[in-house]
């Protein structure tokens, strides 16, 4: 885990729509944080900025005190699960969870440990060997 800090983050899209306006917040290492608000208020945009999938118009983002505002997504060590998930149907839940780590050439024992940690936290332990078609709701 890591401390995440957003300092005066603003995102204005090309059509002059202000999606995020001067947001500052600090999420401490180990702290559980939930973004709540109506549709269109900027929750997803903030998460996309954090992951590096969206550039900021103004402000700075740091992770563990390191300024990452201009770092590409692959260098941020952040993962996202989207509402409309895209799972590889031929892979198990465990393999889907480990896929990004495998692409980063993480050794298998470390990948397995991290997958088990995440599965335990999310309560997915009983589902790890299932394929996406065998999952529901």
mmCIF file of N, CA and C in Angstrom:
data_model
loop_
_atom_site.group_PDB
_atom_site.id
_atom_site.type_symbol
_atom_site.label_atom_id
_atom_site.label_comp_id
_atom_site.label_asym_id
_atom_site.label_seq_id
_atom_site.Cartn_x
_atom_site.Cartn_y
_atom_site.Cartn_z
ATOM 1 N N UNK A 1 0.849 -1.175 0.000
ATOM 2 C CA UNK A 1 0.000 0.000 0.000
ATOM 3 C C UNK A 1 0.896 1.239 0.000
ATOM 4 N N UNK A 2 0.276 2.387 -0.199
ATOM 5 C CA UNK A 2 1.035 3.628 -0.276
ATOM 6 C C UNK A 2 0.130 4.809 0.076
ATOM 7 N N UNK A 3 0.756 5.910 0.444
ATOM 8 C CA UNK A 3 0.017 7.149 0.664
ATOM 9 C C UNK A 3 -0.190 7.829 -0.686
ATOM 10 N N UNK A 4 -1.418 8.253 -0.942
ATOM 11 C CA UNK A 4 -1.768 8.904 -2.203
ATOM 12 C C UNK A 4 -2.204 10.325 -1.892
ATOM 13 N N UNK A 5 -1.669 11.281 -2.650
ATOM 14 C CA UNK A 5 -2.038 12.676 -2.416
ATOM 15 C C UNK A 5 -2.377 13.371 -3.730
ATOM 16 N N UNK A 6 -3.556 13.965 -3.766
ATOM 17 C CA UNK A 6 -3.982 14.797 -4.882
ATOM 18 C C UNK A 6 -3.923 16.232 -4.401
ATOM 19 N N UNK A 7 -3.225 17.073 -5.141
ATOM 20 C CA UNK A 7 -3.055 18.471 -4.748
ATOM 21 C C UNK A 7 -3.611 19.382 -5.840
ATOM 22 N N UNK A 8 -4.771 19.949 -5.581
ATOM 23 C CA UNK A 8 -5.424 20.901 -6.497
ATOM 24 C C UNK A 8 -5.603 20.337 -7.905
ATOM 25 N N UNK A 9 -6.069 19.093 -7.983
ATOM 26 C CA UNK A 9 -6.265 18.435 -9.275
ATOM 27 C C UNK A 9 -7.484 19.013 -9.989
ATOM 28 N N UNK A 10 -7.277 19.385 -11.237
ATOM 29 C CA UNK A 10 -8.352 19.872 -12.097
ATOM 30 C C UNK A 10 -8.263 19.137 -13.428
ATOM 31 N N UNK A 11 -9.416 18.761 -13.960
ATOM 32 C CA UNK A 11 -9.478 18.144 -15.289
ATOM 33 C C UNK A 11 -10.580 18.822 -16.080
ATOM 34 N N UNK A 12 -10.173 19.429 -17.198
ATOM 35 C CA UNK A 12 -11.118 20.059 -18.112
ATOM 36 C C UNK A 12 -10.997 19.323 -19.442
ATOM 37 N N UNK A 13 -12.106 18.798 -19.926
ATOM 38 C CA UNK A 13 -12.091 18.089 -21.200
ATOM 39 C C UNK A 13 -12.107 19.078 -22.364
ATOM 40 N N UNK A 14 -11.822 18.571 -23.562
ATOM 41 C CA UNK A 14 -11.671 19.415 -24.750
ATOM 42 C C UNK A 14 -12.876 20.314 -25.013
ATOM 43 N N UNK A 15 -14.062 19.883 -24.634
ATOM 44 C CA UNK A 15 -15.263 20.687 -24.879
ATOM 45 C C UNK A 15 -15.538 21.667 -23.738
ATOM 46 N N UNK A 16 -14.495 21.991 -22.964
ATOM 47 C CA UNK A 16 -14.563 22.927 -21.832
ATOM 48 C C UNK A 16 -15.452 22.459 -20.683
ATOM 49 N N UNK A 17 -15.711 21.158 -20.620
ATOM 50 C CA UNK A 17 -16.457 20.596 -19.491
ATOM 51 C C UNK A 17 -15.471 20.351 -18.357
ATOM 52 N N UNK A 18 -15.731 20.958 -17.212
ATOM 53 C CA UNK A 18 -14.880 20.771 -16.037
ATOM 54 C C UNK A 18 -15.365 19.512 -15.316
ATOM 55 N N UNK A 19 -14.567 18.451 -15.389
ATOM 56 C CA UNK A 19 -14.943 17.176 -14.777
ATOM 57 C C UNK A 19 -14.507 17.111 -13.318
ATOM 58 N N UNK A 20 -13.354 17.695 -13.016
ATOM 59 C CA UNK A 20 -12.806 17.724 -11.657
ATOM 60 C C UNK A 20 -12.277 19.134 -11.446
ATOM 61 N N UNK A 21 -12.660 19.750 -10.338
ATOM 62 C CA UNK A 21 -12.317 21.157 -10.125
ATOM 63 C C UNK A 21 -11.593 21.357 -8.794
ATOM 64 N N UNK A 22 -10.265 21.471 -8.854
ATOM 65 C CA UNK A 22 -9.443 21.816 -7.692
ATOM 66 C C UNK A 22 -9.643 20.859 -6.510
ATOM 67 N N UNK A 23 -9.505 19.557 -6.773
ATOM 68 C CA UNK A 23 -9.679 18.540 -5.728
ATOM 69 C C UNK A 23 -8.344 18.262 -5.049
ATOM 70 N N UNK A 24 -8.354 18.344 -3.733
ATOM 71 C CA UNK A 24 -7.183 17.988 -2.928
ATOM 72 C C UNK A 24 -7.624 16.976 -1.884
ATOM 73 N N UNK A 25 -6.875 15.893 -1.781
ATOM 74 C CA UNK A 25 -7.145 14.922 -0.729
ATOM 75 C C UNK A 25 -5.913 14.075 -0.493
ATOM 76 N N UNK A 26 -5.871 13.495 0.670
ATOM 77 C CA UNK A 26 -4.750 12.636 1.055
ATOM 78 C C UNK A 26 -5.329 11.338 1.590
ATOM 79 N N UNK A 27 -4.866 10.220 1.034
ATOM 80 C CA UNK A 27 -5.286 8.899 1.472
ATOM 81 C C UNK A 27 -4.054 8.231 2.062
ATOM 82 N N UNK A 28 -4.092 8.009 3.357
ATOM 83 C CA UNK A 28 -2.937 7.438 4.053
ATOM 84 C C UNK A 28 -2.767 5.956 3.724
ATOM 85 N N UNK A 29 -1.553 5.484 3.829
ATOM 86 C CA UNK A 29 -1.230 4.078 3.647
ATOM 87 C C UNK A 29 -2.130 3.237 4.550
ATOM 88 N N UNK A 30 -2.836 2.277 3.972
ATOM 89 C CA UNK A 30 -3.703 1.396 4.743
ATOM 90 C C UNK A 30 -5.103 1.934 4.980
ATOM 91 N N UNK A 31 -5.345 3.185 4.621
ATOM 92 C CA UNK A 31 -6.665 3.786 4.815
ATOM 93 C C UNK A 31 -7.623 3.298 3.729
ATOM 94 N N UNK A 32 -8.869 3.077 4.094
ATOM 95 C CA UNK A 32 -9.912 2.666 3.159
ATOM 96 C C UNK A 32 -10.668 3.909 2.728
ATOM 97 N N UNK A 33 -10.777 4.138 1.429
ATOM 98 C CA UNK A 33 -11.387 5.362 0.915
ATOM 99 C C UNK A 33 -12.475 5.014 -0.085
ATOM 100 N N UNK A 34 -13.592 5.717 -0.012
ATOM 101 C CA UNK A 34 -14.692 5.524 -0.949
ATOM 102 C C UNK A 34 -15.054 6.878 -1.547
ATOM 103 N N UNK A 35 -15.172 6.933 -2.864
ATOM 104 C CA UNK A 35 -15.652 8.138 -3.543
ATOM 105 C C UNK A 35 -17.132 7.933 -3.831
ATOM 106 N N UNK A 36 -17.966 8.818 -3.314
ATOM 107 C CA UNK A 36 -19.411 8.701 -3.473
ATOM 108 C C UNK A 36 -19.952 9.990 -4.068
ATOM 109 N N UNK A 37 -20.874 9.871 -4.994
ATOM 110 C CA UNK A 37 -21.506 11.047 -5.574
ATOM 111 C C UNK A 37 -22.366 10.660 -6.750
ATOM 112 N N UNK A 38 -23.144 11.598 -7.249
ATOM 113 C CA UNK A 38 -24.032 11.298 -8.374
ATOM 114 C C UNK A 38 -23.255 11.064 -9.663
ATOM 115 N N UNK A 39 -23.921 10.479 -10.615
ATOM 116 C CA UNK A 39 -23.339 10.247 -11.927
ATOM 117 C C UNK A 39 -22.854 11.569 -12.516
ATOM 118 N N UNK A 40 -21.634 11.544 -13.050
ATOM 119 C CA UNK A 40 -21.096 12.733 -13.698
ATOM 120 C C UNK A 40 -20.386 13.712 -12.792
ATOM 121 N N UNK A 41 -20.189 13.350 -11.511
ATOM 122 C CA UNK A 41 -19.562 14.313 -10.593
ATOM 123 C C UNK A 41 -18.033 14.245 -10.595
ATOM 124 N N UNK A 42 -17.435 13.262 -11.311
ATOM 125 C CA UNK A 42 -15.981 13.205 -11.422
ATOM 126 C C UNK A 42 -15.308 12.040 -10.716
ATOM 127 N N UNK A 43 -16.076 11.131 -10.121
ATOM 128 C CA UNK A 43 -15.483 9.994 -9.398
ATOM 129 C C UNK A 43 -14.583 9.159 -10.310
ATOM 130 N N UNK A 44 -15.121 8.734 -11.433
ATOM 131 C CA UNK A 44 -14.349 7.898 -12.355
ATOM 132 C C UNK A 44 -13.173 8.664 -12.940
ATOM 133 N N UNK A 45 -13.354 9.936 -13.199
ATOM 134 C CA UNK A 45 -12.257 10.749 -13.737
ATOM 135 C C UNK A 45 -11.113 10.826 -12.735
ATOM 136 N N UNK A 46 -11.426 10.994 -11.458
ATOM 137 C CA UNK A 46 -10.377 11.016 -10.427
ATOM 138 C C UNK A 46 -9.626 9.690 -10.412
ATOM 139 N N UNK A 47 -10.351 8.574 -10.482
ATOM 140 C CA UNK A 47 -9.697 7.262 -10.482
ATOM 141 C C UNK A 47 -8.850 7.074 -11.736
ATOM 142 N N UNK A 48 -9.343 7.528 -12.869
ATOM 143 C CA UNK A 48 -8.583 7.422 -14.114
ATOM 144 C C UNK A 48 -7.323 8.293 -14.061
ATOM 145 N N UNK A 49 -7.419 9.455 -13.434
ATOM 146 C CA UNK A 49 -6.245 10.319 -13.242
ATOM 147 C C UNK A 49 -5.230 9.608 -12.354
ATOM 148 N N UNK A 50 -5.703 9.024 -11.281
ATOM 149 C CA UNK A 50 -4.829 8.308 -10.354
ATOM 150 C C UNK A 50 -4.083 7.174 -11.062
ATOM 151 N N UNK A 51 -4.787 6.449 -11.918
ATOM 152 C CA UNK A 51 -4.175 5.328 -12.637
ATOM 153 C C UNK A 51 -3.315 5.780 -13.814
ATOM 154 N N UNK A 52 -3.402 7.060 -14.189
ATOM 155 C CA UNK A 52 -2.629 7.558 -15.315
ATOM 156 C C UNK A 52 -3.336 7.397 -16.647
ATOM 157 N N UNK A 53 -4.616 7.073 -16.614
ATOM 158 C CA UNK A 53 -5.383 6.889 -17.842
ATOM 159 C C UNK A 53 -5.973 8.200 -18.356
ATOM 160 N N UNK A 54 -5.862 9.236 -17.555
ATOM 161 C CA UNK A 54 -6.383 10.563 -17.895
ATOM 162 C C UNK A 54 -5.340 11.584 -17.452
ATOM 163 N N UNK A 55 -4.977 12.520 -18.322
ATOM 164 C CA UNK A 55 -4.027 13.575 -17.951
ATOM 165 C C UNK A 55 -4.747 14.664 -17.169
ATOM 166 N N UNK A 56 -4.039 15.275 -16.229
ATOM 167 C CA UNK A 56 -4.631 16.382 -15.474
ATOM 168 C C UNK A 56 -4.442 17.680 -16.254
ATOM 169 N N UNK A 57 -5.362 18.611 -16.046
ATOM 170 C CA UNK A 57 -5.237 19.941 -16.632
ATOM 171 C C UNK A 57 -4.369 20.807 -15.725
ATOM 172 N N UNK A 58 -4.533 20.608 -14.414
ATOM 173 C CA UNK A 58 -3.740 21.346 -13.422
ATOM 174 C C UNK A 58 -3.658 20.505 -12.158
ATOM 175 N N UNK A 59 -2.646 20.783 -11.351
ATOM 176 C CA UNK A 59 -2.470 20.095 -10.082
ATOM 177 C C UNK A 59 -1.414 19.015 -10.141
ATOM 178 N N UNK A 60 -1.177 18.392 -8.990
ATOM 179 C CA UNK A 60 -0.153 17.354 -8.891
ATOM 180 C C UNK A 60 -0.686 16.147 -8.146
ATOM 181 N N UNK A 61 -0.150 15.003 -8.511
ATOM 182 C CA UNK A 61 -0.502 13.733 -7.893
ATOM 183 C C UNK A 61 0.780 13.073 -7.415
ATOM 184 N N UNK A 62 0.784 12.615 -6.163
ATOM 185 C CA UNK A 62 1.963 11.906 -5.664
ATOM 186 C C UNK A 62 1.546 10.609 -4.989
ATOM 187 N N UNK A 63 2.428 9.635 -5.097
ATOM 188 C CA UNK A 63 2.247 8.333 -4.463
ATOM 189 C C UNK A 63 3.485 8.082 -3.625
ATOM 190 N N UNK A 64 3.279 7.919 -2.335
ATOM 191 C CA UNK A 64 4.382 7.763 -1.377
ATOM 192 C C UNK A 64 5.412 8.884 -1.493
ATOM 193 N N UNK A 65 4.926 10.097 -1.690
ATOM 194 C CA UNK A 65 5.802 11.257 -1.742
ATOM 195 C C UNK A 65 6.502 11.469 -3.066
ATOM 196 N N UNK A 66 6.280 10.570 -4.026
ATOM 197 C CA UNK A 66 6.899 10.691 -5.344
ATOM 198 C C UNK A 66 5.880 11.292 -6.303
ATOM 199 N N UNK A 67 6.251 12.379 -6.950
ATOM 200 C CA UNK A 67 5.368 13.058 -7.883
ATOM 201 C C UNK A 67 5.205 12.181 -9.126
ATOM 202 N N UNK A 68 3.957 11.761 -9.433
ATOM 203 C CA UNK A 68 3.707 10.845 -10.550
ATOM 204 C C UNK A 68 2.758 11.432 -11.595
ATOM 205 N N UNK A 69 2.485 12.713 -11.501
ATOM 206 C CA UNK A 69 1.502 13.347 -12.389
ATOM 207 C C UNK A 69 1.759 13.034 -13.856
ATOM 208 N N UNK A 70 3.008 13.015 -14.266
ATOM 209 C CA UNK A 70 3.335 12.809 -15.674
ATOM 210 C C UNK A 70 3.856 11.407 -15.986
ATOM 211 N N UNK A 71 3.817 10.503 -15.007
ATOM 212 C CA UNK A 71 4.276 9.132 -15.251
ATOM 213 C C UNK A 71 3.231 8.358 -16.048
ATOM 214 N N UNK A 72 3.663 7.493 -16.962
ATOM 215 C CA UNK A 72 2.702 6.658 -17.684
ATOM 216 C C UNK A 72 2.076 5.621 -16.739
ATOM 217 N N UNK A 73 0.917 5.088 -17.093
ATOM 218 C CA UNK A 73 0.220 4.141 -16.221
ATOM 219 C C UNK A 73 1.081 2.957 -15.776
ATOM 220 N N UNK A 74 1.884 2.421 -16.674
ATOM 221 C CA UNK A 74 2.670 1.226 -16.343
ATOM 222 C C UNK A 74 3.686 1.472 -15.234
ATOM 223 N N UNK A 75 4.052 2.723 -15.006
ATOM 224 C CA UNK A 75 5.055 3.049 -13.991
ATOM 225 C C UNK A 75 4.453 3.474 -12.658
ATOM 226 N N UNK A 76 3.130 3.393 -12.529
ATOM 227 C CA UNK A 76 2.470 3.847 -11.296
ATOM 228 C C UNK A 76 2.156 2.719 -10.325
ATOM 229 N N UNK A 77 2.216 1.484 -10.767
ATOM 230 C CA UNK A 77 1.935 0.319 -9.914
ATOM 231 C C UNK A 77 0.527 0.399 -9.310
ATOM 232 N N UNK A 78 -0.439 0.736 -10.159
ATOM 233 C CA UNK A 78 -1.837 0.853 -9.747
ATOM 234 C C UNK A 78 -2.675 -0.017 -10.673
ATOM 235 N N UNK A 79 -3.657 -0.692 -10.096
ATOM 236 C CA UNK A 79 -4.577 -1.505 -10.891
ATOM 237 C C UNK A 79 -5.992 -0.995 -10.698
ATOM 238 N N UNK A 80 -6.811 -1.170 -11.720
ATOM 239 C CA UNK A 80 -8.219 -0.769 -11.643
ATOM 240 C C UNK A 80 -9.091 -1.923 -12.090
ATOM 241 N N UNK A 81 -10.252 -2.025 -11.482
ATOM 242 C CA UNK A 81 -11.276 -2.959 -11.930
ATOM 243 C C UNK A 81 -12.449 -2.098 -12.375
ATOM 244 N N UNK A 82 -12.825 -2.215 -13.625
ATOM 245 C CA UNK A 82 -13.873 -1.377 -14.169
ATOM 246 C C UNK A 82 -15.250 -1.971 -13.901
ATOM 247 N N UNK A 83 -16.264 -1.121 -13.878
ATOM 248 C CA UNK A 83 -17.630 -1.563 -13.633
ATOM 249 C C UNK A 83 -18.047 -2.583 -14.686
ATOM 250 N N UNK A 84 -17.783 -2.285 -15.930
ATOM 251 C CA UNK A 84 -18.051 -3.226 -17.010
ATOM 252 C C UNK A 84 -16.764 -4.005 -17.237
ATOM 253 N N UNK A 85 -16.636 -5.083 -16.497
ATOM 254 C CA UNK A 85 -15.372 -5.802 -16.477
ATOM 255 C C UNK A 85 -15.068 -6.451 -17.817
ATOM 256 N N UNK A 86 -13.801 -6.622 -18.057
ATOM 257 C CA UNK A 86 -13.333 -7.323 -19.242
ATOM 258 C C UNK A 86 -12.374 -8.398 -18.755
ATOM 259 N N UNK A 87 -12.881 -9.612 -18.639
ATOM 260 C CA UNK A 87 -12.061 -10.727 -18.192
ATOM 261 C C UNK A 87 -11.747 -11.617 -19.385
ATOM 262 N N UNK A 88 -10.590 -12.249 -19.353
ATOM 263 C CA UNK A 88 -10.242 -13.196 -20.395
ATOM 264 C C UNK A 88 -11.016 -14.483 -20.129
ATOM 265 N N UNK A 89 -11.922 -14.863 -21.038
ATOM 266 C CA UNK A 89 -12.823 -15.990 -20.771
ATOM 267 C C UNK A 89 -12.120 -17.335 -20.651
ATOM 268 N N UNK A 90 -10.955 -17.481 -21.250
ATOM 269 C CA UNK A 90 -10.240 -18.754 -21.212
ATOM 270 C C UNK A 90 -9.367 -18.900 -19.956
ATOM 271 N N UNK A 91 -9.313 -17.857 -19.134
ATOM 272 C CA UNK A 91 -8.476 -17.871 -17.930
ATOM 273 C C UNK A 91 -9.341 -17.949 -16.681
ATOM 274 N N UNK A 92 -8.788 -18.517 -15.619
ATOM 275 C CA UNK A 92 -9.485 -18.553 -14.339
ATOM 276 C C UNK A 92 -9.459 -17.168 -13.695
ATOM 277 N N UNK A 93 -10.234 -17.017 -12.629
ATOM 278 C CA UNK A 93 -10.222 -15.760 -11.878
ATOM 279 C C UNK A 93 -8.800 -15.463 -11.407
ATOM 280 N N UNK A 94 -8.122 -16.470 -10.872
ATOM 281 C CA UNK A 94 -6.747 -16.282 -10.390
ATOM 282 C C UNK A 94 -5.829 -15.833 -11.522
ATOM 283 N N UNK A 95 -5.961 -16.451 -12.683
ATOM 284 C CA UNK A 95 -5.115 -16.083 -13.819
ATOM 285 C C UNK A 95 -5.422 -14.664 -14.299
ATOM 286 N N UNK A 96 -6.702 -14.283 -14.285
ATOM 287 C CA UNK A 96 -7.079 -12.918 -14.654
ATOM 288 C C UNK A 96 -6.482 -11.919 -13.676
ATOM 289 N N UNK A 97 -6.552 -12.229 -12.377
ATOM 290 C CA UNK A 97 -5.991 -11.329 -11.368
ATOM 291 C C UNK A 97 -4.480 -11.187 -11.522
ATOM 292 N N UNK A 98 -3.818 -12.266 -11.900
ATOM 293 C CA UNK A 98 -2.355 -12.277 -11.983
ATOM 294 C C UNK A 98 -1.822 -11.751 -13.314
ATOM 295 N N UNK A 99 -2.690 -11.575 -14.290
ATOM 296 C CA UNK A 99 -2.234 -11.278 -15.646
ATOM 297 C C UNK A 99 -1.355 -10.033 -15.738
ATOM 298 N N UNK A 100 -1.771 -8.940 -15.137
ATOM 299 C CA UNK A 100 -0.973 -7.713 -15.187
ATOM 300 C C UNK A 100 0.388 -7.884 -14.538
ATOM 301 N N UNK A 101 0.422 -8.652 -13.451
ATOM 302 C CA UNK A 101 1.689 -8.900 -12.758
ATOM 303 C C UNK A 101 2.609 -9.762 -13.616
ATOM 304 N N UNK A 102 2.008 -10.704 -14.338
ATOM 305 C CA UNK A 102 2.790 -11.556 -15.234
ATOM 306 C C UNK A 102 3.403 -10.715 -16.358
ATOM 307 N N UNK A 103 2.623 -9.775 -16.895
ATOM 308 C CA UNK A 103 3.147 -8.899 -17.949
ATOM 309 C C UNK A 103 4.322 -8.068 -17.454
ATOM 310 N N UNK A 104 4.317 -7.765 -16.151
ATOM 311 C CA UNK A 104 5.420 -6.989 -15.562
ATOM 312 C C UNK A 104 6.587 -7.884 -15.163
ATOM 313 N N UNK A 105 6.499 -9.153 -15.539
ATOM 314 C CA UNK A 105 7.566 -10.135 -15.288
ATOM 315 C C UNK A 105 7.812 -10.380 -13.797
ATOM 316 N N UNK A 106 6.762 -10.278 -12.995
ATOM 317 C CA UNK A 106 6.884 -10.567 -11.571
ATOM 318 C C UNK A 106 7.062 -12.080 -11.404
ATOM 319 N N UNK A 107 7.974 -12.517 -10.555
ATOM 320 C CA UNK A 107 8.167 -13.952 -10.332
ATOM 321 C C UNK A 107 6.873 -14.619 -9.848
ATOM 322 N N UNK A 108 6.659 -15.847 -10.291
ATOM 323 C CA UNK A 108 5.407 -16.541 -9.990
ATOM 324 C C UNK A 108 5.089 -16.633 -8.500
ATOM 325 N N UNK A 109 6.044 -16.958 -7.631
ATOM 326 C CA UNK A 109 5.696 -17.026 -6.202
ATOM 327 C C UNK A 109 5.148 -15.704 -5.661
ATOM 328 N N UNK A 110 5.719 -14.584 -6.104
ATOM 329 C CA UNK A 110 5.237 -13.270 -5.668
ATOM 330 C C UNK A 110 3.860 -12.986 -6.257
ATOM 331 N N UNK A 111 3.648 -13.344 -7.541
ATOM 332 C CA UNK A 111 2.324 -13.185 -8.169
ATOM 333 C C UNK A 111 1.278 -13.967 -7.395
ATOM 334 N N UNK A 112 1.595 -15.220 -7.114
ATOM 335 C CA UNK A 112 0.648 -16.081 -6.390
ATOM 336 C C UNK A 112 0.318 -15.503 -5.020
ATOM 337 N N UNK A 113 1.325 -14.992 -4.329
ATOM 338 C CA UNK A 113 1.100 -14.408 -3.006
ATOM 339 C C UNK A 113 0.180 -13.198 -3.098
ATOM 340 N N UNK A 114 0.448 -12.338 -4.074
ATOM 341 C CA UNK A 114 -0.380 -11.133 -4.227
ATOM 342 C C UNK A 114 -1.816 -11.473 -4.621
ATOM 343 N N UNK A 115 -1.978 -12.439 -5.508
ATOM 344 C CA UNK A 115 -3.330 -12.863 -5.901
ATOM 345 C C UNK A 115 -4.072 -13.396 -4.684
ATOM 346 N N UNK A 116 -3.413 -14.203 -3.876
ATOM 347 C CA UNK A 116 -4.062 -14.746 -2.676
ATOM 348 C C UNK A 116 -4.422 -13.635 -1.694
ATOM 349 N N UNK A 117 -3.547 -12.653 -1.537
ATOM 350 C CA UNK A 117 -3.832 -11.523 -0.640
ATOM 351 C C UNK A 117 -5.066 -10.752 -1.109
ATOM 352 N N UNK A 118 -5.111 -10.442 -2.395
ATOM 353 C CA UNK A 118 -6.244 -9.693 -2.946
ATOM 354 C C UNK A 118 -7.519 -10.523 -2.859
ATOM 355 N N UNK A 119 -7.422 -11.800 -3.184
ATOM 356 C CA UNK A 119 -8.597 -12.678 -3.123
ATOM 357 C C UNK A 119 -9.150 -12.744 -1.705
ATOM 358 N N UNK A 120 -8.270 -12.813 -0.723
ATOM 359 C CA UNK A 120 -8.707 -12.856 0.678
ATOM 360 C C UNK A 120 -9.408 -11.557 1.055
ATOM 361 N N UNK A 121 -8.807 -10.430 0.687
ATOM 362 C CA UNK A 121 -9.385 -9.121 1.011
ATOM 363 C C UNK A 121 -10.763 -8.956 0.371
ATOM 364 N N UNK A 122 -10.904 -9.403 -0.879
ATOM 365 C CA UNK A 122 -12.156 -9.228 -1.620
ATOM 366 C C UNK A 122 -13.141 -10.381 -1.433
ATOM 367 N N UNK A 123 -12.734 -11.403 -0.692
ATOM 368 C CA UNK A 123 -13.617 -12.547 -0.480
ATOM 369 C C UNK A 123 -13.788 -13.410 -1.719
ATOM 370 N N UNK A 124 -12.769 -13.453 -2.562
ATOM 371 C CA UNK A 124 -12.847 -14.217 -3.804
ATOM 372 C C UNK A 124 -12.223 -15.603 -3.707
ATOM 373 N N UNK A 125 -11.713 -15.968 -2.554
ATOM 374 C CA UNK A 125 -11.009 -17.245 -2.393
ATOM 375 C C UNK A 125 -11.742 -18.428 -3.041
ATOM 376 N N UNK A 126 -13.061 -18.578 -2.808
ATOM 377 C CA UNK A 126 -13.749 -19.747 -3.370
ATOM 378 C C UNK A 126 -13.913 -19.697 -4.892
ATOM 379 N N UNK A 127 -13.639 -18.560 -5.501
ATOM 380 C CA UNK A 127 -13.882 -18.398 -6.933
ATOM 381 C C UNK A 127 -12.620 -18.452 -7.778
ATOM 382 N N UNK A 128 -11.470 -18.575 -7.165
ATOM 383 C CA UNK A 128 -10.202 -18.428 -7.883
ATOM 384 C C UNK A 128 -10.016 -19.392 -9.050
ATOM 385 N N UNK A 129 -10.563 -20.584 -8.960
ATOM 386 C CA UNK A 129 -10.361 -21.565 -10.028
ATOM 387 C C UNK A 129 -11.483 -21.566 -11.062
ATOM 388 N N UNK A 130 -12.467 -20.693 -10.885
ATOM 389 C CA UNK A 130 -13.565 -20.606 -11.857
ATOM 390 C C UNK A 130 -13.170 -19.724 -13.036
ATOM 391 N N UNK A 131 -13.800 -20.004 -14.162
ATOM 392 C CA UNK A 131 -13.648 -19.140 -15.333
ATOM 393 C C UNK A 131 -14.803 -18.145 -15.335
ATOM 394 N N UNK A 132 -14.649 -17.011 -16.015
ATOM 395 C CA UNK A 132 -15.677 -15.971 -15.991
ATOM 396 C C UNK A 132 -17.092 -16.458 -16.296
ATOM 397 N N UNK A 133 -17.246 -17.397 -17.213
ATOM 398 C CA UNK A 133 -18.584 -17.886 -17.567
ATOM 399 C C UNK A 133 -19.269 -18.587 -16.397
ATOM 400 N N UNK A 134 -18.475 -19.032 -15.416
ATOM 401 C CA UNK A 134 -19.032 -19.736 -14.256
ATOM 402 C C UNK A 134 -19.329 -18.785 -13.101
ATOM 403 N N UNK A 135 -19.174 -17.486 -13.328
ATOM 404 C CA UNK A 135 -19.459 -16.483 -12.299
ATOM 405 C C UNK A 135 -20.811 -15.850 -12.591
ATOM 406 N N UNK A 136 -21.469 -15.389 -11.555
ATOM 407 C CA UNK A 136 -22.728 -14.668 -11.765
ATOM 408 C C UNK A 136 -22.846 -13.563 -10.746
ATOM 409 N N UNK A 137 -23.672 -12.531 -11.115
ATOM 410 C CA UNK A 137 -24.023 -11.411 -10.261
ATOM 411 C C UNK A 137 -23.022 -11.066 -9.263
#
